[in-house]
């Protein structure tokens, strides 16, 4: 692997937003997740739980409800009173419609997927027809006295249940009138509470309504008679969410104490056909409120204030015991939030509403392997660049020379020229940026900082020439497919540009001739990272299933090394990693080396060494230096892996002997969250 001096950076003060809603789509096996800042993320569960798409947040969009409808259409609603539909191809908002009922607290699509129901602050339940282009208001149901906090359709589509404060209403869909109103007991641990909030309801095929409330109860109701059938007191705090499996044989609930409970429908006796609901498994994978849960055919999914998305597999449903059977915690976005200027040793950190520019520290001390060297100059916070307006930043980048910063929001594109004079830094904004650059999904500078490449959400790729304080639009590559491009890579010589979408193949463009050069054969799993090697112009592509390919751009074919590794196959431990590779880079003086990392490991692949097979140790510790060269060669293989730095958000070479590693310890994130509910422990 060689020895490197490593800048270990821990001053990226990034805190993900808490999870507010999750919605599972059984047809596409995708999970939509909304966060408290309005960001919506799409995870492809079939592609190793990769976050393949995201919609940037907005200060005025506090999402309270999220659901899928027929035709893979995604809707959200929130406290601004608007229903939003998302364009899953262009990755922007298709339209926003006011429901005229005040803040929206709940939403549910009909079993057929052709109708949408929303529950509002004013007590109204509104029914919308989902048409091919938009949604259309159909009618109001009987207005209730308080806000509608939860909704659920009966699978037959004939009735709905609506949870409010102190009661649950059952509506007939055809007439729109309430046929039952079921009062909920306010008793909480023997004490009468002022109000009981119905946080979630689930309507089953047999007419049973399951409710979860602020008194810590899970209750079962008979919708035909409006009576309580069974009561489970499961928590000392609110039960905030519920999700039922498609077979209706199990459901999951989440509590404000951070516990997730699994209920299953089991036979009363071994020979009996009579079944009852039993609480079978409690899980404690969260430190704070579990605000949202989902139930896929093979896993329980939960998320909440502690920002983690937790996927807990149901072992009895998982057929093959591979990485699908492992518990997962997804905390960080599967995209880069950090860019680096190697020449000036600068790091640009991207937050929701501002950018931070830092100068790395330096040292003159020397030491042996593993030593921590004292800094002769501390890291310096040079710039805090705040965005204007309520929109979140989508992407950002600093040029290799450190003289340009570019970033984009949903409606505007910003380009700044930086000047350094001794200890001072000045910032000049480049005005009159063209409108077609807005909603950029990826920004990249050429190695010589003379060109800027911008991937728009319409699938176009724009090339901009940078002048002293201005710019010139050189060319636009028209989209090769309907989907937008999310990843870019430019060759160090500036002649080649590679672009990838979420599912289509990787397109390679000739920047000199301004035309499409070739398209890499499409692969079943989305691309997570790509980079072009210097001198050889080989394109290295990492996919969400942990496969890595090397494609020769001049020859328009996979390299011999790539064919060899596909023939032999990757080590089974390499394929079982559950976080995607997010960055690939190269060593200028060592053309056989590929450097890459995910959130929990940094790896150098040496193509000159033999590949490891399943019988060899993948995480191979370096043999002692006193061992003979024969033994060292025998134990050596191509994959040199370090797990010292984690969680690792960014790692790259600054020069031949220097690395920069940006870590974000989970304890630092938890320390900045609001305090969890205090639970009394035995003996305290």
XYZ file of C-alpha atoms in Angstrom:
684
model
C 0.000 0.000 0.000
C 2.839 2.392 0.787
C 3.098 4.992 3.518
C 1.065 8.194 3.435
C 0.867 11.240 5.618
C -2.878 11.587 6.360
C -4.776 14.793 7.183
C -7.441 13.406 9.530
C -10.284 15.949 9.319
C -13.120 15.963 11.852
C -14.306 19.571 11.625
C -17.024 18.940 8.995
C -19.916 19.659 11.366
C -22.537 17.872 9.271
C -25.772 16.722 10.937
C -28.332 14.905 8.727
C -31.958 15.957 9.113
C -34.285 13.654 11.025
C -36.576 11.255 9.177
C -40.253 12.247 9.161
C -41.974 9.792 6.765
C -41.214 6.574 4.894
C -43.292 4.994 2.116
C -42.601 1.583 0.587
C -43.557 0.713 -3.004
C -44.021 -3.024 -3.402
C -44.176 -2.951 -7.200
C -40.783 -1.313 -7.749
C -39.251 -2.375 -4.397
C -38.320 1.229 -3.686
C -38.487 3.224 -0.474
C -39.255 6.952 -0.320
C -37.934 8.798 2.745
C -38.762 12.392 3.675
C -36.699 14.370 6.156
C -37.559 17.277 8.415
C -35.891 19.817 6.088
C -38.181 18.795 3.191
C -35.620 16.572 1.427
C -37.075 13.429 -0.174
C -34.817 10.439 -0.928
C -35.521 7.334 -3.031
C -33.794 4.072 -2.094
C -33.662 1.133 -4.478
C -33.947 -1.883 -2.165
C -33.171 -4.280 -5.030
C -29.876 -2.458 -5.676
C -28.279 -3.065 -2.277
C -30.398 -0.310 -0.661
C -28.719 2.399 -2.737
C -29.995 5.981 -2.506
C -30.471 6.435 -6.238
C -32.431 9.724 -6.272
C -33.090 12.706 -4.061
C -35.145 15.892 -4.157
C -33.571 18.854 -2.309
C -35.351 20.328 0.691
C -37.051 23.690 1.100
C -37.544 25.774 4.246
C -41.298 26.136 3.706
C -41.921 22.446 2.888
C -42.247 20.541 6.166
C -43.370 17.141 4.894
C -45.911 15.365 7.120
C -47.131 12.664 4.715
C -45.682 10.659 1.845
C -47.264 7.987 -0.375
C -46.966 6.131 -3.681
C -49.832 5.889 -6.161
C -50.573 3.929 -9.340
C -47.939 4.139 -12.061
C -44.984 4.696 -9.697
C -46.139 8.217 -8.850
C -44.904 9.811 -5.623
C -46.838 12.423 -3.616
C -46.108 14.356 -0.439
C -48.037 16.846 1.667
C -47.188 19.056 4.610
C -47.906 21.945 6.887
C -47.898 24.518 4.062
C -51.202 22.969 2.893
C -49.891 21.832 -0.496
C -49.929 18.442 -2.202
C -46.736 17.895 -4.215
C -46.069 15.388 -6.986
C -42.442 14.562 -7.853
C -40.987 14.009 -11.310
C -38.883 10.867 -10.856
C -37.121 11.337 -14.211
C -36.127 15.014 -14.074
C -35.713 14.881 -10.261
C -37.727 18.009 -9.589
C -41.225 18.935 -8.417
C -43.812 18.357 -11.138
C -46.410 20.622 -9.489
C -47.744 21.763 -6.118
C -51.498 22.116 -5.453
C -53.186 23.805 -2.494
C -55.760 21.532 -0.829
C -57.512 24.551 0.839
C -57.855 22.851 4.202
C -54.947 24.416 6.055
C -51.918 22.323 7.050
C -52.079 18.715 5.829
C -51.276 16.096 8.468
C -52.003 12.817 6.674
C -52.382 11.316 3.212
C -53.196 7.890 1.750
C -53.619 6.516 -1.776
C -56.534 4.171 -2.492
C -55.811 0.439 -2.929
C -56.358 0.856 -6.689
C -53.941 3.801 -6.698
C -56.389 6.006 -8.601
C -57.542 8.210 -5.690
C -55.750 10.281 -3.072
C -57.055 11.171 0.360
C -55.697 13.979 2.562
C -56.496 14.896 6.169
C -56.333 18.581 7.072
C -56.004 20.908 10.048
C -59.618 22.135 9.716
C -60.971 18.583 10.246
C -61.763 17.983 6.596
C -60.975 14.798 4.673
C -60.572 15.572 0.963
C -60.710 13.100 -1.898
C -58.721 13.728 -5.111
C -58.844 11.836 -8.393
C -55.395 10.947 -9.790
C -55.451 11.767 -13.501
C -52.562 11.099 -15.956
C -51.216 14.649 -15.771
C -52.309 15.948 -12.378
C -54.690 15.383 -9.486
C -58.228 16.739 -9.450
C -60.395 17.555 -6.422
C -63.431 15.274 -6.214
C -65.238 15.962 -2.923
C -65.088 16.524 0.840
C -66.089 13.948 3.428
C -68.011 14.942 6.577
C -65.929 17.488 8.470
C -64.702 16.485 11.924
C -64.143 18.679 14.975
C -60.320 18.428 15.059
C -57.403 17.880 12.732
C -57.077 14.552 10.868
C -53.708 13.117 11.923
C -53.850 9.686 10.270
C -55.685 7.955 7.438
C -56.035 4.400 6.136
C -58.093 2.781 3.372
C -59.833 -0.542 3.764
C -58.195 -2.838 1.128
C -61.588 -3.234 -0.578
C -61.702 0.559 -1.089
C -65.192 0.903 0.427
C -64.308 2.524 3.772
C -61.598 4.642 5.368
C -60.446 5.151 8.953
C -59.352 8.611 10.125
C -57.470 9.191 13.375
C -58.002 12.492 15.135
C -57.695 13.751 18.738
C -59.583 11.494 21.190
C -61.498 9.551 18.498
C -61.339 7.507 15.302
C -63.877 8.032 12.509
C -64.932 5.410 9.970
C -66.224 6.837 6.663
C -68.204 5.286 3.851
C -66.308 6.250 0.678
C -69.381 6.254 -1.588
C -71.448 8.654 0.543
C -68.576 10.478 2.248
C -70.373 10.334 5.594
C -69.049 9.095 8.942
C -70.724 5.828 9.986
C -68.864 5.320 13.281
C -66.995 7.452 15.764
C -64.890 5.428 18.219
C -63.783 7.264 21.371
C -60.306 6.415 22.653
C -59.612 6.039 26.376
C -57.493 8.901 27.694
C -56.109 6.760 30.535
C -52.330 6.659 30.518
C -50.632 4.499 33.183
C -53.721 4.889 35.368
C -53.802 8.694 35.010
C -56.303 10.500 32.783
C -54.547 12.637 30.183
C -55.978 15.841 28.787
C -55.895 14.575 25.168
C -55.195 11.343 23.359
C -53.690 11.816 19.894
C -54.256 9.039 17.324
C -50.881 9.068 15.537
C -51.603 6.170 13.197
C -54.396 3.876 11.958
C -54.407 0.747 9.798
C -57.565 -0.705 8.217
C -57.465 -4.491 7.615
C -59.478 -6.543 5.112
C -61.616 -8.180 7.830
C -62.823 -4.792 9.056
C -60.409 -4.513 11.997
C -58.942 -1.045 12.601
C -55.615 -0.898 14.455
C -54.741 2.411 16.115
C -51.616 3.738 17.863
C -51.788 6.765 20.145
C -50.054 9.185 22.487
C -51.024 7.099 25.542
C -48.626 4.315 24.509
C -51.409 1.974 23.358
C -51.978 -0.272 20.350
C -55.723 -0.920 20.066
C -57.870 -3.169 17.865
C -61.370 -1.995 16.854
C -64.289 -3.625 15.092
C -65.292 -1.136 12.378
C -68.702 -2.793 11.868
C -69.845 -2.159 15.452
C -67.457 0.635 16.429
C -66.286 -1.228 19.542
C -62.889 -1.888 21.109
C -61.792 -5.527 20.733
C -58.315 -5.599 22.270
C -55.857 -3.250 23.936
C -52.043 -3.459 24.254
C -50.160 -0.988 26.454
C -46.625 -1.198 25.037
C -44.828 2.040 25.954
C -44.541 4.785 28.553
C -44.577 7.343 25.754
C -46.280 7.951 22.413
C -46.624 5.190 19.824
C -46.082 7.320 16.738
C -46.246 5.115 13.650
C -47.649 1.868 12.251
C -47.222 -0.181 9.053
C -48.886 -3.462 8.065
C -47.535 -6.164 5.732
C -49.354 -6.862 2.451
C -50.417 -10.301 3.711
C -51.816 -8.670 6.888
C -50.124 -11.306 9.036
C -47.763 -8.889 10.791
C -47.342 -5.206 11.524
C -44.722 -2.936 13.038
C -45.046 0.118 15.315
C -42.526 2.740 16.418
C -42.452 4.571 19.770
C -41.104 7.844 21.104
C -38.700 5.845 23.286
C -36.830 4.627 20.191
C -38.251 1.083 20.364
C -39.774 -0.749 17.400
C -42.301 -3.509 18.191
C -43.244 -6.340 15.840
C -46.735 -7.894 16.090
C -47.624 -11.173 14.370
C -50.869 -13.052 13.765
C -50.357 -16.520 15.280
C -52.567 -19.522 16.007
C -53.987 -19.721 19.532
C -53.045 -23.421 19.764
C -51.092 -25.691 17.454
C -54.231 -27.376 16.051
C -56.498 -24.340 16.116
C -57.545 -22.282 13.108
C -58.294 -19.361 15.419
C -55.590 -16.703 15.373
C -54.715 -13.709 17.522
C -52.298 -10.775 17.407
C -49.221 -11.268 19.588
C -46.349 -8.888 20.273
C -43.332 -11.011 19.320
C -40.180 -8.917 19.022
C -39.042 -5.547 20.392
C -36.049 -3.888 18.670
C -34.001 -1.025 20.094
C -31.972 0.343 17.172
C -32.844 4.017 17.695
C -31.905 6.485 20.432
C -34.773 8.917 19.756
C -38.386 8.985 18.497
C -39.270 6.522 15.741
C -41.415 8.831 13.617
C -41.985 6.496 10.658
C -42.064 2.761 9.907
C -42.582 0.618 6.800
C -43.049 -3.113 6.245
C -41.507 -4.712 3.154
C -41.967 -8.445 2.375
C -38.572 -9.259 3.934
C -37.762 -6.432 6.374
C -38.978 -3.927 8.953
C -37.919 -0.380 8.130
C -37.813 2.487 10.624
C -36.561 6.049 10.876
C -36.814 9.017 13.187
C -35.191 11.907 14.995
C -31.792 10.208 15.334
C -31.446 10.479 11.485
C -30.779 6.716 10.963
C -32.722 4.690 8.433
C -32.748 1.179 9.923
C -33.568 -1.924 7.862
C -34.146 -4.959 10.067
C -34.492 -8.178 7.996
C -37.130 -10.759 8.890
C -34.924 -13.832 8.968
C -37.812 -16.228 8.339
C -38.570 -14.361 5.067
C -34.985 -14.098 3.754
C -34.259 -17.121 1.562
C -30.545 -16.585 0.882
C -28.432 -15.700 3.920
C -26.269 -13.050 2.216
C -25.999 -9.302 2.827
C -29.823 -9.047 2.547
C -29.940 -10.837 5.910
C -27.814 -8.223 7.681
C -29.098 -5.328 9.771
C -28.414 -1.991 8.085
C -28.184 1.532 9.393
C -28.064 4.222 6.712
C -27.019 7.595 8.126
C -25.169 9.517 5.423
C -26.291 10.393 1.877
C -24.883 8.222 -0.903
C -23.433 11.254 -2.671
C -20.468 13.544 -2.104
C -20.858 16.650 0.063
C -17.140 17.538 -0.027
C -14.842 18.728 -2.807
C -11.126 19.402 -2.677
C -8.606 21.820 -4.177
C -5.390 19.808 -4.175
C -3.196 22.676 -5.324
C -4.112 24.968 -2.423
C -5.046 22.146 0.016
C -8.580 23.468 0.503
C -11.768 21.606 1.400
C -15.264 22.819 0.492
C -18.016 21.485 2.768
C -21.649 21.508 1.604
C -24.477 22.033 4.108
C -28.197 22.535 3.437
C -28.040 26.350 3.302
C -24.366 27.299 3.305
C -20.869 26.315 2.174
C -17.699 26.335 4.265
C -14.183 26.668 2.868
C -11.310 25.376 5.009
C -7.539 25.487 4.622
C -5.901 22.290 5.874
C -3.362 22.492 8.678
C 0.317 21.617 8.217
C 3.183 20.094 10.170
C 6.964 20.000 9.917
C 7.281 17.053 12.309
C 8.173 13.529 11.218
C 7.429 10.171 12.790
C 6.953 6.472 12.272
C 3.896 4.569 11.063
C 0.807 5.248 13.217
C 2.183 8.365 14.937
C 0.017 11.462 15.415
C 2.057 14.499 14.390
C 1.592 17.898 16.074
C 0.361 20.719 13.839
C 2.684 23.638 13.220
C -0.257 25.505 11.647
C -3.917 24.824 12.509
C -6.683 24.352 9.956
C -8.219 27.705 9.022
C -11.896 28.452 8.341
C -11.566 30.817 5.355
C -15.133 31.326 4.152
C -18.771 30.888 5.152
C -20.959 31.331 2.069
C -24.691 31.463 2.847
C -27.333 30.896 0.187
C -30.143 33.338 -0.493
C -33.688 32.026 -0.358
C -35.387 28.989 1.196
C -34.022 26.287 -1.151
C -31.431 23.722 -0.140
C -28.156 23.410 -2.032
C -28.257 20.502 -4.498
C -24.547 20.266 -5.382
C -21.324 22.276 -5.135
C -17.685 22.141 -6.222
C -14.374 23.989 -5.840
C -11.917 24.133 -8.740
C -8.553 22.285 -8.480
C -6.731 25.645 -8.435
C -8.951 26.912 -5.611
C -10.011 30.050 -7.511
C -13.611 29.118 -8.374
C -16.617 27.924 -6.369
C -19.880 26.867 -8.011
C -23.125 25.636 -6.490
C -26.733 25.134 -7.528
C -30.204 25.224 -5.983
C -33.492 24.210 -7.603
C -33.992 27.630 -9.193
C -30.545 29.308 -9.384
C -26.907 28.631 -10.284
C -24.073 30.513 -8.585
C -20.447 30.951 -9.670
C -17.842 32.817 -7.595
C -14.272 33.894 -8.304
C -11.922 33.728 -5.303
C -8.802 35.853 -4.867
C -6.170 35.249 -2.186
C -4.014 38.090 -0.872
C -1.771 37.066 2.021
C -4.196 36.256 4.848
C -7.240 37.778 3.150
C -9.691 36.182 0.745
C -12.035 38.120 -1.550
C -15.120 36.814 -3.312
C -16.585 38.065 -6.581
C -19.852 36.683 -7.882
C -20.127 36.096 -11.611
C -23.401 37.700 -12.709
C -25.922 36.803 -15.410
C -25.536 33.031 -15.224
C -27.787 31.419 -17.873
C -31.119 30.009 -16.711
C -30.446 26.570 -18.240
C -27.779 25.918 -15.576
C -30.255 25.966 -12.685
C -31.299 22.722 -10.991
C -27.851 21.299 -11.723
C -27.440 17.817 -10.274
C -23.652 17.664 -10.605
C -20.892 20.245 -11.101
C -17.277 19.474 -12.043
C -14.225 21.542 -13.005
C -11.566 20.401 -15.448
C -8.107 19.588 -14.053
C -6.693 22.886 -15.356
C -9.707 24.818 -13.925
C -10.383 26.308 -17.381
C -13.707 24.570 -17.980
C -16.831 23.913 -15.941
C -19.084 20.912 -16.638
C -22.700 21.073 -15.468
C -25.252 18.223 -15.534
C -28.790 19.643 -15.586
C -31.883 17.845 -14.336
C -33.188 17.689 -17.919
C -30.404 15.292 -18.935
C -28.310 17.920 -20.770
C -24.574 18.421 -20.149
C -23.245 21.966 -20.445
C -19.618 23.003 -20.977
C -18.637 26.481 -19.753
C -15.253 28.144 -20.381
C -14.075 30.174 -17.395
C -12.468 33.541 -18.068
C -10.896 35.955 -15.562
C -14.144 37.185 -14.051
C -16.719 35.875 -16.481
C -17.623 32.832 -18.586
C -18.491 31.657 -22.083
C -20.945 28.878 -22.957
C -19.095 26.480 -25.258
C -21.466 23.605 -25.902
C -24.442 21.569 -24.691
C -24.651 17.807 -25.104
C -28.291 16.889 -25.586
C -29.737 14.116 -23.377
C -29.208 10.533 -24.512
C -32.167 9.303 -22.433
C -35.148 10.725 -20.555
C -33.429 10.500 -17.170
C -31.086 13.097 -15.719
C -27.344 12.623 -15.233
C -26.246 12.429 -11.586
C -22.511 11.647 -11.806
C -19.721 13.220 -13.860
C -16.041 12.422 -14.400
C -13.526 14.294 -16.557
C -10.150 12.973 -17.694
C -7.047 14.776 -16.344
C -6.112 15.860 -19.892
C -9.586 17.378 -20.310
C -10.394 15.429 -23.485
C -13.046 13.057 -22.142
C -16.204 13.517 -20.105
C -18.144 10.585 -18.629
C -21.723 10.971 -17.373
C -24.046 8.517 -15.669
C -27.718 8.500 -14.724
C -29.445 6.398 -12.097
C -30.244 3.435 -14.352
C -29.053 4.077 -17.933
C -25.523 3.269 -19.115
C -22.517 5.560 -18.781
C -22.061 7.954 -21.724
C -18.574 9.118 -22.728
C -18.167 12.387 -24.661
C -15.226 13.735 -26.641
C -14.753 17.266 -25.281
C -12.422 18.314 -28.144
C -14.732 17.193 -30.963
C -17.872 17.945 -28.920
C -19.638 14.699 -29.740
C -20.704 11.438 -28.106
C -17.782 8.996 -28.231
C -19.379 5.807 -26.879
C -21.783 4.324 -24.338
C -20.582 1.770 -21.805
C -22.798 -1.340 -21.864
C -25.705 -0.979 -19.458
C -25.557 -2.846 -16.149
C -28.392 -3.974 -13.871
C -27.257 -1.938 -10.852
C -26.877 1.859 -10.605
C -23.488 3.593 -10.732
C -22.275 4.942 -7.382
C -18.912 6.448 -8.453
C -16.804 6.855 -11.577
C -13.411 8.351 -12.501
C -11.042 8.470 -15.493
C -7.421 7.401 -14.957
C -4.548 9.634 -16.126
C -2.307 8.480 -19.006
C -4.442 5.431 -19.917
C -7.878 7.183 -20.002
C -9.432 4.065 -18.524
C -12.841 4.691 -16.982
C -13.322 2.980 -13.591
C -16.979 2.470 -12.600
C -18.329 1.292 -9.234
C -21.874 -0.076 -8.944
C -24.194 -0.474 -5.971
C -23.723 -4.277 -5.912
C -19.998 -3.587 -5.179
C -18.835 -4.598 -8.658
C -16.001 -2.497 -10.123
C -15.403 -2.291 -13.889
C -12.552 -0.771 -15.900
C -13.429 0.397 -19.412
C -10.906 1.635 -21.981
C -12.287 4.825 -23.530
C -9.889 4.871 -26.549
C -10.547 1.166 -27.331
C -14.276 1.309 -26.462
C -14.115 -1.973 -24.556
C -13.496 -3.409 -21.096
C -9.816 -3.800 -20.188
C -8.123 -7.159 -19.768
C -7.885 -6.637 -15.991
C -11.638 -5.951 -15.808
C -12.424 -9.088 -17.808
C -10.154 -11.150 -15.544
C -11.788 -9.930 -12.337
C -15.282 -10.514 -13.753
C -14.281 -14.014 -14.767
C -12.799 -14.890 -11.371
C -15.269 -12.848 -9.312
C -14.767 -10.551 -6.332
C -14.129 -11.869 -2.838
C -17.403 -12.705 -1.035
C -16.549 -10.300 1.834
C -16.066 -7.474 -0.687
C -19.517 -8.120 -2.159
C -21.144 -8.250 1.294
C -20.227 -4.655 2.186
C -23.392 -2.627 2.763
C -22.239 0.918 1.947
C -21.580 2.039 -1.649
C -18.270 3.296 -3.023
C -18.668 7.069 -3.301
C -15.262 8.208 -4.591
C -12.539 6.871 -6.916
C -9.126 8.438 -7.567
C -5.667 7.532 -8.892
C -1.981 7.825 -7.993
C -0.153 9.826 -10.665
C 3.141 7.959 -10.211
C 1.562 4.518 -9.796
C -0.689 3.842 -12.814
C -1.522 0.317 -11.578
C -3.210 1.655 -8.415
C -6.925 2.482 -8.027
C -7.922 4.306 -4.822
C -11.531 4.099 -3.640
C -13.578 4.287 -0.460
C -16.992 3.798 1.083
C -18.177 4.967 4.509
C -16.264 2.285 6.438
C -13.132 1.427 4.459
C -10.407 2.881 2.239
C -8.952 0.574 -0.414
C -6.049 0.625 -2.840
C -6.406 -1.920 -5.649
C -3.028 -2.858 -7.111
C -3.736 -4.312 -10.552
C -0.233 -5.799 -10.770
C -0.931 -8.243 -7.921
C -3.063 -11.410 -8.060
C -6.723 -11.200 -7.122
C -7.852 -12.663 -3.794
C -10.065 -15.753 -3.868
C -12.624 -16.715 -1.246
C -10.061 -18.824 0.639
C -7.649 -15.947 1.227
C -8.049 -13.176 3.789
C -9.529 -10.094 2.142
C -8.722 -7.775 5.049
C -5.162 -9.015 5.000
C -2.935 -7.483 7.693
C 0.504 -6.516 6.446
C 3.054 -9.245 7.247
C 5.824 -8.321 9.706
C 8.764 -6.523 8.146
C 11.151 -9.233 9.358
C 9.329 -11.849 7.256
C 11.104 -13.026 4.116
C 10.221 -11.551 0.724
C 8.874 -14.955 -0.352
C 6.290 -15.014 2.451
C 5.369 -11.383 1.883
C 4.771 -12.033 -1.811
C 2.767 -15.190 -1.082
C 0.336 -13.370 1.260
C 0.037 -10.248 -0.905
C -2.980 -9.691 -3.139
C -4.463 -6.784 -5.095
C -6.787 -5.404 -2.382
C -5.131 -3.333 0.366
C -7.859 -2.209 2.782
C -7.743 0.137 5.760
C -10.621 0.466 8.249
C -8.948 3.040 10.505
C -11.071 5.970 9.316
C -14.846 5.817 9.786
C -17.448 6.959 9.117
C -15.531 8.192 6.085
C -17.306 10.885 4.064
C -14.383 11.796 1.780
C -10.850 10.610 1.045
C -8.454 11.667 -1.702
C -4.789 12.092 -2.578
C -3.413 15.614 -2.182
C -0.015 14.649 -3.584
C 2.111 11.524 -3.991
C 2.615 11.000 -0.245
C -0.351 12.826 1.332
C -3.976 11.809 1.855
C -6.908 13.763 3.285
C -9.618 11.830 5.155
C -12.850 13.517 6.338
C -14.607 11.615 9.123
C -17.906 12.260 10.884
C -18.165 10.209 14.101
C -21.740 9.194 14.931
C -21.318 10.236 18.580
C -20.709 13.830 17.430
C -24.010 13.776 15.508
C -25.997 12.320 18.424
C -24.512 14.962 20.745
C -26.132 17.691 18.614
C -29.607 16.117 18.590
C -32.300 17.044 21.125
C -32.175 14.853 24.254
C -34.110 11.560 24.034
C -36.892 10.546 26.428
C -35.277 9.569 29.703
C -35.964 5.933 30.553
C -35.602 4.654 34.093
C -33.084 1.835 34.275
C -33.052 -0.911 36.872
C -31.108 0.025 39.981
C -31.038 3.795 39.322
